[in-house]
Short mmCIF file of C-alpha atoms in Angstrom, two decimals:
data_model
loop_
_atom_site.label_atom_id
_atom_site.label_comp_id
_atom_site.label_asym_id
_atom_site.label_seq_id
_atom_site.Cartn_x
_atom_site.Cartn_y
_atom_site.Cartn_z
CA MET C 1 -3.13 -12.53 -10.23
CA ALA C 2 -4.68 -9.15 -11.05
CA ASN C 3 -3.67 -7.47 -14.31
CA VAL C 4 -4.01 -3.69 -14.62
CA VAL C 5 -4.60 -1.32 -17.55
CA VAL C 6 -3.50 2.29 -17.07
CA VAL C 7 -5.21 4.87 -19.28
CA GLY C 8 -5.26 8.64 -19.38
CA SER C 9 -8.75 9.96 -18.73
CA GLN C 10 -8.26 13.38 -20.35
CA TRP C 11 -6.15 14.52 -23.35
CA GLY C 12 -2.99 12.87 -22.10
CA ASP C 13 -0.19 14.44 -20.07
CA GLU C 14 -1.98 13.47 -16.85
CA GLY C 15 1.21 12.37 -15.11
CA LYS C 16 1.11 8.70 -16.08
CA GLY C 17 4.87 8.35 -15.77
CA LYS C 18 5.04 8.41 -12.00
CA ILE C 19 1.97 6.21 -11.54
CA VAL C 20 3.09 3.67 -14.12
CA ASP C 21 6.53 3.59 -12.51
CA TRP C 22 4.96 3.01 -9.10
CA LEU C 23 2.87 0.16 -10.49
CA SER C 24 5.65 -1.31 -12.64
CA GLU C 25 7.69 -1.97 -9.52
CA ARG C 26 4.94 -4.42 -8.50
CA ALA C 27 4.35 -5.87 -11.98
CA ASP C 28 6.24 -8.70 -13.62
CA VAL C 29 5.46 -7.68 -17.21
CA VAL C 30 4.86 -4.17 -18.60
CA VAL C 31 3.15 -3.85 -22.00
CA ARG C 32 2.81 -0.89 -24.38
CA PHE C 33 -0.37 -1.54 -26.38
CA GLN C 34 -0.88 1.49 -28.66
CA GLY C 35 0.63 4.65 -30.06
CA GLY C 36 4.17 5.34 -31.11
CA HIS C 37 7.01 7.58 -30.01
CA ASN C 38 4.80 10.67 -30.25
CA ALA C 39 4.01 10.74 -26.53
CA GLY C 40 6.18 10.15 -23.55
CA HIS C 41 6.47 10.08 -19.82
CA THR C 42 9.13 10.86 -17.29
CA LEU C 43 10.25 8.37 -14.65
CA VAL C 44 12.38 9.11 -11.60
CA VAL C 45 13.99 5.96 -10.19
CA ASP C 46 16.54 6.16 -7.38
CA GLY C 47 17.16 9.80 -8.20
CA LYS C 48 17.75 9.20 -11.91
CA VAL C 49 15.43 10.78 -14.48
CA TYR C 50 14.41 8.73 -17.51
CA LYS C 51 12.37 10.21 -20.37
CA LEU C 52 10.70 7.44 -22.36
CA SER C 53 8.65 7.78 -25.52
CA LEU C 54 8.51 4.35 -27.16
CA LEU C 55 9.84 1.91 -24.61
CA PRO C 56 7.64 0.53 -21.81
CA SER C 57 8.44 1.80 -18.34
CA GLY C 58 9.57 -1.64 -17.18
CA VAL C 59 12.86 -1.33 -19.07
CA VAL C 60 14.38 0.82 -16.33
CA ARG C 61 13.77 -1.84 -13.67
CA GLU C 62 15.74 -5.02 -13.23
CA GLY C 63 13.83 -8.28 -13.36
CA LYS C 64 10.90 -6.93 -15.38
CA LEU C 65 9.88 -8.06 -18.84
CA SER C 66 8.86 -5.23 -21.15
CA VAL C 67 6.72 -5.77 -24.23
CA ILE C 68 5.91 -3.63 -27.28
CA GLY C 69 2.60 -4.95 -28.54
CA ASN C 70 1.19 -5.18 -32.05
CA GLY C 71 -1.05 -2.14 -31.40
CA VAL C 72 2.03 0.10 -31.44
CA VAL C 73 3.55 1.58 -34.59
CA PHE C 74 7.30 1.15 -34.29
CA ASP C 75 10.03 3.46 -35.52
CA PRO C 76 13.27 1.41 -35.62
CA HIS C 77 15.50 4.47 -35.62
CA ALA C 78 13.67 6.02 -32.66
CA PHE C 79 14.01 2.69 -30.85
CA ILE C 80 17.75 2.52 -31.45
CA ALA C 81 18.22 6.14 -30.34
CA GLU C 82 16.18 5.63 -27.18
CA THR C 83 18.03 2.45 -26.19
CA GLU C 84 21.35 4.26 -26.69
CA LYS C 85 20.22 7.08 -24.40
CA LEU C 86 19.25 4.56 -21.75
CA ARG C 87 22.55 2.76 -22.13
CA ALA C 88 24.33 6.04 -21.39
CA LEU C 89 22.30 6.18 -18.16
CA GLY C 90 23.37 2.66 -17.22
CA VAL C 91 20.28 0.78 -18.43
CA GLU C 92 20.93 -2.11 -20.80
CA VAL C 93 17.94 -2.96 -23.00
CA THR C 94 18.48 -6.56 -24.03
CA PRO C 95 16.32 -9.15 -25.87
CA ASP C 96 15.76 -11.11 -22.66
CA ARG C 97 14.22 -7.99 -21.05
CA LEU C 98 12.29 -6.60 -24.02
CA LYS C 99 10.06 -8.28 -26.62
CA ILE C 100 8.63 -6.66 -29.76
CA ALA C 101 5.59 -8.25 -31.36
CA GLU C 102 6.48 -9.75 -34.73
CA ASN C 103 3.31 -8.29 -36.29
CA THR C 104 4.03 -4.69 -35.25
CA ALA C 105 3.87 -2.18 -38.12
CA LEU C 106 6.94 -0.04 -38.80
CA ILE C 107 7.23 3.73 -39.10
CA LEU C 108 9.56 4.67 -41.95
CA SER C 109 11.09 7.96 -43.10
CA LEU C 110 8.39 8.34 -45.75
CA HIS C 111 5.75 8.29 -43.00
CA ARG C 112 7.46 11.10 -41.12
CA GLU C 113 7.82 13.12 -44.31
CA LEU C 114 4.18 12.63 -45.32
CA ASP C 115 3.05 13.67 -41.84
CA GLY C 116 4.95 16.93 -42.20
CA PHE C 117 3.83 17.55 -45.79
CA ARG C 118 0.18 17.27 -44.78
CA GLU C 119 0.48 19.51 -41.75
CA ASP C 120 2.24 22.16 -43.84
CA ALA C 121 -0.38 21.94 -46.57
CA ALA C 122 -3.23 22.19 -44.06
CA ALA C 123 -1.65 25.18 -42.35
CA ALA C 124 -1.31 26.96 -45.70
CA SER C 125 -4.90 26.31 -46.73
CA ASN C 126 -8.01 27.78 -45.16
CA ALA C 127 -9.84 24.60 -46.18
CA GLY C 128 -7.32 22.35 -44.45
CA THR C 129 -7.51 20.95 -40.95
CA LYS C 130 -4.23 21.35 -39.09
CA ILE C 131 -4.31 18.62 -36.46
CA GLY C 132 -1.15 19.63 -34.66
CA THR C 133 0.61 16.29 -34.95
CA THR C 134 4.12 15.67 -33.68
CA ARG C 135 5.22 14.97 -37.30
CA ARG C 136 6.66 11.62 -36.28
CA GLY C 137 4.77 9.61 -38.90
CA ILE C 138 2.31 7.99 -36.52
CA GLY C 139 -0.85 8.65 -38.54
CA PRO C 140 0.53 7.64 -41.96
CA ALA C 141 1.95 4.43 -40.44
CA TYR C 142 -1.45 3.48 -39.02
CA GLU C 143 -3.04 4.28 -42.40
CA ASP C 144 -0.70 1.80 -44.09
CA LYS C 145 -1.46 -0.80 -41.44
CA VAL C 146 -5.21 -0.49 -42.02
CA GLY C 147 -4.61 -0.34 -45.79
CA ARG C 148 -2.79 -3.71 -45.56
CA ARG C 149 0.40 -2.41 -47.09
CA ALA C 150 2.52 -1.90 -43.95
CA VAL C 151 5.98 -3.32 -43.53
CA ARG C 152 6.03 -5.18 -40.21
CA VAL C 153 8.81 -6.26 -37.91
CA MET C 154 8.65 -9.86 -39.16
CA ASP C 155 9.24 -8.67 -42.74
CA LEU C 156 12.78 -7.64 -41.81
CA ALA C 157 13.60 -11.35 -41.54
CA ASP C 158 12.25 -12.21 -45.00
CA LEU C 159 14.48 -10.60 -47.61
CA GLU C 160 12.80 -12.54 -50.44
CA THR C 161 9.39 -10.94 -50.00
CA LEU C 162 10.49 -7.61 -48.48
CA PRO C 163 11.17 -5.98 -51.90
CA LEU C 164 7.62 -6.84 -52.99
CA LYS C 165 6.20 -5.27 -49.84
CA VAL C 166 8.26 -2.13 -50.40
CA ASP C 167 6.97 -1.92 -53.99
CA ARG C 168 3.38 -2.17 -52.76
CA LEU C 169 4.03 0.55 -50.17
CA LEU C 170 5.60 2.90 -52.71
CA SER C 171 2.79 2.34 -55.23
CA HIS C 172 0.61 4.14 -52.70
CA HIS C 173 3.04 6.74 -51.33
CA ASN C 174 4.71 8.01 -54.49
CA PRO C 175 1.48 9.21 -56.15
CA LEU C 176 0.62 10.94 -52.85
CA ARG C 177 3.99 12.67 -52.79
CA ARG C 178 3.63 13.80 -56.40
CA GLY C 179 0.20 15.21 -55.61
CA LEU C 180 1.67 17.21 -52.74
CA GLY C 181 4.47 18.53 -54.96
CA HIS C 182 7.29 16.38 -53.59
CA LYS C 183 9.65 13.99 -55.29
CA GLU C 184 9.17 10.23 -55.23
CA VAL C 185 11.04 7.88 -52.94
CA ALA C 186 13.35 5.33 -54.52
CA HIS C 187 12.82 1.64 -53.84
CA GLU C 188 16.51 1.23 -53.04
CA ALA C 189 16.40 3.97 -50.41
CA ILE C 190 13.65 2.21 -48.43
CA MET C 191 15.35 -1.17 -48.76
CA THR C 192 18.57 0.32 -47.40
CA GLU C 193 16.65 1.98 -44.57
CA LEU C 194 15.13 -1.36 -43.58
CA THR C 195 18.13 -3.65 -44.00
CA SER C 196 20.39 -1.25 -42.10
CA VAL C 197 18.37 -1.72 -38.90
CA ALA C 198 17.25 -5.34 -39.24
CA ASP C 199 20.11 -6.85 -37.24
CA GLN C 200 19.45 -4.45 -34.36
CA ILE C 201 15.69 -5.11 -34.26
CA LEU C 202 15.19 -8.80 -35.04
CA PRO C 203 16.76 -10.17 -31.82
CA TYR C 204 13.86 -8.56 -29.91
CA MET C 205 11.13 -10.01 -32.13
CA ASP C 206 8.81 -12.60 -30.59
CA ARG C 207 5.29 -14.02 -30.64
CA VAL C 208 4.09 -11.60 -27.99
CA TRP C 209 0.58 -13.04 -27.73
CA LYS C 210 2.15 -16.36 -26.70
CA VAL C 211 4.61 -14.73 -24.27
CA LEU C 212 1.77 -12.90 -22.54
CA ASP C 213 -0.52 -15.92 -22.46
CA GLU C 214 2.19 -17.95 -20.75
CA ALA C 215 2.84 -15.13 -18.28
CA ARG C 216 -0.87 -14.94 -17.45
CA ARG C 217 -1.17 -18.68 -16.99
CA SER C 218 1.84 -18.72 -14.66
CA GLY C 219 0.25 -16.07 -12.43
CA GLU C 220 2.52 -13.15 -13.31
CA ARG C 221 1.21 -9.61 -12.88
CA ILE C 222 0.83 -7.73 -16.15
CA LEU C 223 0.64 -3.95 -16.42
CA PHE C 224 -0.69 -2.45 -19.68
CA GLU C 225 0.23 1.16 -20.49
CA GLY C 226 -1.02 3.32 -23.32
CA ALA C 227 0.52 6.48 -24.71
CA GLN C 228 -2.27 9.06 -25.09
CA GLY C 229 -5.40 10.04 -23.20
CA THR C 230 -8.97 8.90 -23.83
CA LEU C 231 -10.01 12.15 -25.51
CA LEU C 232 -7.40 11.54 -28.20
CA ASP C 233 -8.94 8.16 -29.09
CA ILE C 234 -9.64 7.86 -32.83
CA ASP C 235 -13.27 6.84 -32.13
CA HIS C 236 -14.10 8.36 -28.75
CA GLY C 237 -12.04 11.55 -28.76
CA THR C 238 -12.43 15.07 -30.14
CA TYR C 239 -12.27 13.92 -33.76
CA PRO C 240 -10.51 14.90 -36.01
CA TYR C 241 -8.16 16.44 -33.43
CA VAL C 242 -7.13 13.03 -32.15
CA THR C 243 -4.35 10.50 -32.47
CA SER C 244 -4.52 7.69 -35.02
CA SER C 245 -5.19 4.75 -32.73
CA ASN C 246 -7.60 3.58 -30.06
CA THR C 247 -6.32 4.78 -26.70
CA VAL C 248 -9.10 3.35 -24.50
CA ALA C 249 -8.66 0.39 -22.17
CA GLY C 250 -10.30 -2.06 -24.57
CA GLN C 251 -7.33 -1.62 -26.90
CA ALA C 252 -5.06 -3.25 -24.31
CA ALA C 253 -6.43 -6.63 -25.40
CA ALA C 254 -6.40 -6.02 -29.15
CA GLY C 255 -3.03 -4.26 -29.05
CA SER C 256 -1.26 -7.05 -27.18
CA GLY C 257 -2.99 -10.27 -28.22
CA LEU C 258 -4.17 -11.12 -24.73
CA GLY C 259 -7.89 -11.69 -24.24
CA PRO C 260 -10.02 -9.08 -22.43
CA ASN C 261 -10.87 -11.56 -19.68
CA ALA C 262 -7.28 -11.19 -18.49
CA ILE C 263 -7.87 -7.55 -17.48
CA SER C 264 -8.86 -7.18 -13.84
CA TYR C 265 -8.61 -3.45 -13.13
CA VAL C 266 -8.65 -0.24 -15.20
CA LEU C 267 -6.95 2.72 -13.55
CA GLY C 268 -7.65 6.15 -15.03
CA ILE C 269 -4.94 8.75 -14.58
CA THR C 270 -6.65 12.10 -13.97
CA LYS C 271 -5.12 15.52 -13.47
CA ALA C 272 -6.74 17.78 -10.85
CA TYR C 273 -7.25 20.35 -13.61
CA THR C 274 -7.28 19.93 -17.41
CA THR C 275 -4.64 20.36 -20.10
CA ARG C 276 -4.32 19.63 -23.78
CA VAL C 277 -1.55 20.08 -26.32
CA GLY C 278 -2.10 20.80 -30.00
CA GLU C 279 -5.23 21.86 -31.82
CA GLY C 280 -8.87 21.07 -31.10
CA PRO C 281 -11.76 21.95 -28.78
CA PHE C 282 -11.13 22.54 -25.08
CA PRO C 283 -14.31 23.72 -23.29
CA THR C 284 -12.70 24.70 -19.98
CA GLU C 285 -9.54 26.29 -21.40
CA GLN C 286 -8.41 29.41 -19.57
CA ASP C 287 -6.53 31.60 -22.01
CA ASN C 288 -5.86 34.09 -19.23
CA GLU C 289 -3.95 34.50 -15.98
CA VAL C 290 -5.54 31.36 -14.53
CA GLY C 291 -4.25 29.29 -17.43
CA GLU C 292 -0.83 30.88 -17.10
CA PHE C 293 -0.81 30.12 -13.37
CA LEU C 294 -1.69 26.46 -13.92
CA GLY C 295 0.84 26.08 -16.73
CA THR C 296 3.67 27.73 -14.79
CA ARG C 297 2.97 25.99 -11.48
CA GLY C 298 2.38 22.64 -13.19
CA HIS C 299 5.40 22.85 -15.55
CA GLU C 300 3.08 22.11 -18.44
CA PHE C 301 5.40 21.32 -21.31
CA GLY C 302 5.38 18.09 -23.34
CA THR C 303 7.90 15.38 -22.41
CA VAL C 304 8.64 14.52 -26.05
CA THR C 305 7.99 17.75 -27.94
CA GLY C 306 8.47 20.44 -25.31
CA ARG C 307 5.29 22.09 -26.57
CA LYS C 308 3.45 24.34 -24.14
CA ARG C 309 0.18 22.81 -22.96
CA ARG C 310 -3.12 24.66 -22.91
CA CYS C 311 -4.57 24.74 -19.39
CA GLY C 312 -8.01 25.02 -17.84
CA TRP C 313 -10.32 24.01 -15.00
CA PHE C 314 -11.24 20.41 -14.23
CA ASP C 315 -13.87 19.11 -16.65
CA ALA C 316 -15.99 16.50 -14.88
CA VAL C 317 -18.10 15.93 -18.00
CA LEU C 318 -15.14 14.66 -19.98
CA VAL C 319 -13.73 12.52 -17.19
CA ARG C 320 -17.15 11.01 -16.42
CA GLN C 321 -17.39 10.03 -20.09
CA ALA C 322 -13.88 8.54 -19.95
CA VAL C 323 -14.85 6.50 -16.89
CA ALA C 324 -17.73 5.01 -18.88
CA VAL C 325 -15.95 4.18 -22.14
CA ASN C 326 -12.91 2.68 -20.39
CA GLY C 327 -14.66 0.84 -17.58
CA ILE C 328 -12.48 2.71 -15.09
CA LYS C 329 -12.69 1.25 -11.58
CA GLY C 330 -10.64 3.94 -9.89
CA ILE C 331 -8.59 7.02 -10.70
CA ALA C 332 -5.13 8.17 -9.79
CA LEU C 333 -5.56 11.90 -9.19
CA THR C 334 -2.37 13.83 -9.95
CA LYS C 335 -1.05 17.38 -9.53
CA LEU C 336 -3.42 18.35 -6.74
CA ASP C 337 -0.59 20.48 -5.35
CA VAL C 338 -0.76 22.79 -8.39
CA LEU C 339 -4.05 24.14 -7.01
CA ASP C 340 -2.55 25.04 -3.63
CA GLY C 341 -3.14 28.65 -2.61
CA LEU C 342 -6.02 29.48 -4.95
CA ASP C 343 -8.89 31.39 -3.34
CA GLU C 344 -11.45 29.58 -5.45
CA ILE C 345 -11.45 26.67 -7.87
CA LYS C 346 -13.94 26.06 -10.64
CA VAL C 347 -15.16 22.67 -11.83
CA CYS C 348 -17.16 22.10 -15.01
CA THR C 349 -20.24 20.00 -14.23
CA GLY C 350 -22.11 20.26 -17.55
CA TYR C 351 -22.34 22.06 -20.88
CA MET C 352 -24.78 24.37 -22.57
CA LEU C 353 -25.30 23.55 -26.23
CA ASP C 354 -27.60 25.77 -28.29
CA GLY C 355 -29.57 26.73 -25.20
CA GLU C 356 -29.87 23.20 -23.79
CA ARG C 357 -27.91 21.77 -20.87
CA ILE C 358 -26.19 18.45 -21.64
CA ASP C 359 -24.05 16.09 -19.56
CA TYR C 360 -21.83 14.63 -22.28
CA LEU C 361 -19.36 15.71 -24.95
CA PRO C 362 -21.14 15.63 -28.33
CA ALA C 363 -19.44 13.68 -31.11
CA SER C 364 -19.91 16.37 -33.77
CA GLN C 365 -16.93 18.64 -34.40
CA GLY C 366 -19.20 21.63 -34.80
CA ALA C 367 -21.11 20.91 -31.59
CA GLN C 368 -17.86 20.40 -29.67
CA ALA C 369 -16.77 23.87 -30.73
CA ARG C 370 -20.06 25.40 -29.57
CA VAL C 371 -20.42 23.90 -26.09
CA GLU C 372 -20.14 26.30 -23.17
CA PRO C 373 -19.01 25.01 -19.77
CA VAL C 374 -21.27 25.22 -16.72
CA TYR C 375 -19.16 25.76 -13.60
CA GLU C 376 -19.44 25.21 -9.89
CA THR C 377 -17.17 27.38 -7.78
CA LEU C 378 -15.49 25.69 -4.84
CA GLU C 379 -13.51 27.20 -1.99
CA GLY C 380 -9.77 26.82 -2.34
CA TRP C 381 -7.26 26.12 0.39
CA LYS C 382 -4.31 28.02 1.81
CA GLY C 383 -2.41 25.05 3.17
CA THR C 384 -0.19 22.83 1.08
CA THR C 385 -0.91 19.39 -0.34
CA ARG C 386 2.55 18.95 -1.79
CA GLY C 387 4.30 15.94 -0.35
CA ALA C 388 1.27 14.68 1.58
CA ARG C 389 1.32 10.94 2.19
CA SER C 390 -1.93 10.49 4.09
CA TRP C 391 -5.39 12.03 4.08
CA ASN C 392 -4.61 13.62 7.45
CA ASP C 393 -1.85 15.65 5.80
CA LEU C 394 -4.30 17.36 3.43
CA PRO C 395 -6.14 20.64 4.10
CA ALA C 396 -9.84 20.06 4.75
CA GLN C 397 -10.89 21.94 1.60
CA ALA C 398 -8.54 19.86 -0.52
CA VAL C 399 -10.19 16.70 0.78
CA LYS C 400 -13.60 18.21 -0.05
CA TYR C 401 -12.39 18.97 -3.57
CA VAL C 402 -11.24 15.39 -4.10
CA ARG C 403 -14.47 13.92 -2.69
CA HIS C 404 -16.55 16.20 -4.90
CA ILE C 405 -14.63 15.09 -7.98
CA GLU C 406 -15.34 11.47 -7.05
CA GLU C 407 -19.06 12.22 -6.93
CA LEU C 408 -19.07 14.11 -10.21
CA ILE C 409 -17.20 11.50 -12.27
CA GLY C 410 -18.70 8.37 -10.70
CA ALA C 411 -15.40 6.74 -9.75
CA PRO C 412 -13.38 6.64 -6.54
CA VAL C 413 -9.85 7.89 -6.07
CA ALA C 414 -7.60 4.84 -5.83
CA MET C 415 -4.35 6.82 -5.66
CA LEU C 416 -3.56 10.47 -4.97
CA SER C 417 -0.30 11.96 -6.17
CA THR C 418 0.92 15.06 -4.34
CA SER C 419 4.27 15.69 -6.07
CA PRO C 420 6.44 14.19 -8.82
CA GLU C 421 8.27 12.14 -6.17
CA ARG C 422 6.99 8.57 -6.17
CA GLU C 423 6.88 8.38 -2.36
CA ASP C 424 4.46 11.32 -2.24
CA THR C 425 1.47 9.13 -3.01
CA ILE C 426 -1.61 8.33 -0.97
CA LEU C 427 -2.73 4.78 -1.74
CA VAL C 428 -6.42 4.09 -1.20
CA THR C 429 -6.94 0.96 -3.31
CA ASP C 430 -4.19 -1.27 -4.65
CA PRO C 431 -5.03 -1.92 -8.35
CA PHE C 432 -3.00 -5.15 -8.23
CA GLN C 433 -4.92 -6.51 -5.25
CA ASP C 434 -6.35 -9.92 -6.14
#
């Protein structure tokens, strides 16, 4: 059976929720392979709206197994709060429907606090770099994981060695807190924080790599979903204005424990224009009436944070690069309807950097800030694309726009979304097709 990885091909917020929901209906297993509860997506199932940030989308569908992989950093309190919200909506999240990898690193209160301390210090200092994090402790938790001092899910079951792990963690964090002018954290406080949630978390713990290997061998369809877009990848994004994990498709294997040969199709979710939230370079940003139009028409506010997104024209350079680093076979183009009614639409086809035209995003922070977009201007359309369910329903100029994007990024459109409603989707290629 085909297994599919879904990745955002821009800075996130591409509308993954609807596409992942559409695909999860056909999948048997849905896996989150990176990130934390700092990004989310909205699902609409049978008229009910579900806003998820940590849990895989499969949890809202009966008969699906959902998995939180080892590539995720896991906040127990956020997990408990999210499951309670779902329970109020009639969705029971039970250990037979959800598995959490035993080797998943935990986000603790000290991670959230450190995240906020650093952002505040950077904002107050001209020398600092304010990243614009969600202050949910994601970055500090990944730092502890790489530093080999993280407390992991499995440690909640070992009360003999847990105090030693907490001591090791605090031997790093308390000097940091003193240096930032904040009081130390007591050992007992962290132990209480951990033991108070252990009974609610441990029933979900499992050897996820083994669960997924058995599912693959039995022919079940596996859907892998990430949290952030490619341009927020710690290695391939607009560093340092990135998230703290690898968001590209290759992380699906490392972040779940299933080998890369199990991945059959990579689907890149791509918005028909470009948005980003938080700080960092954005070559095609329109800090003008065009940006306001796109933001208002597209309801561009974060699912988790509610932060207003910055908006701009479609950047084919960035998406073409995302296609390459992810191995994207096809894209799901979303929010085409937001462009309805514009007289003209611009598309970035290259950059000028220090007087030279380039066809890639440079890795240097300074160079990223200096690039100037090179635009093509395309004719807009007066008809509507909203709700279209076949190519014949689309205005001719809208079809030309889509075809031109395909040429510019070097990948075909596999799915076209024309509204938030899941039925308003034009399917060209089924990613799960064997």
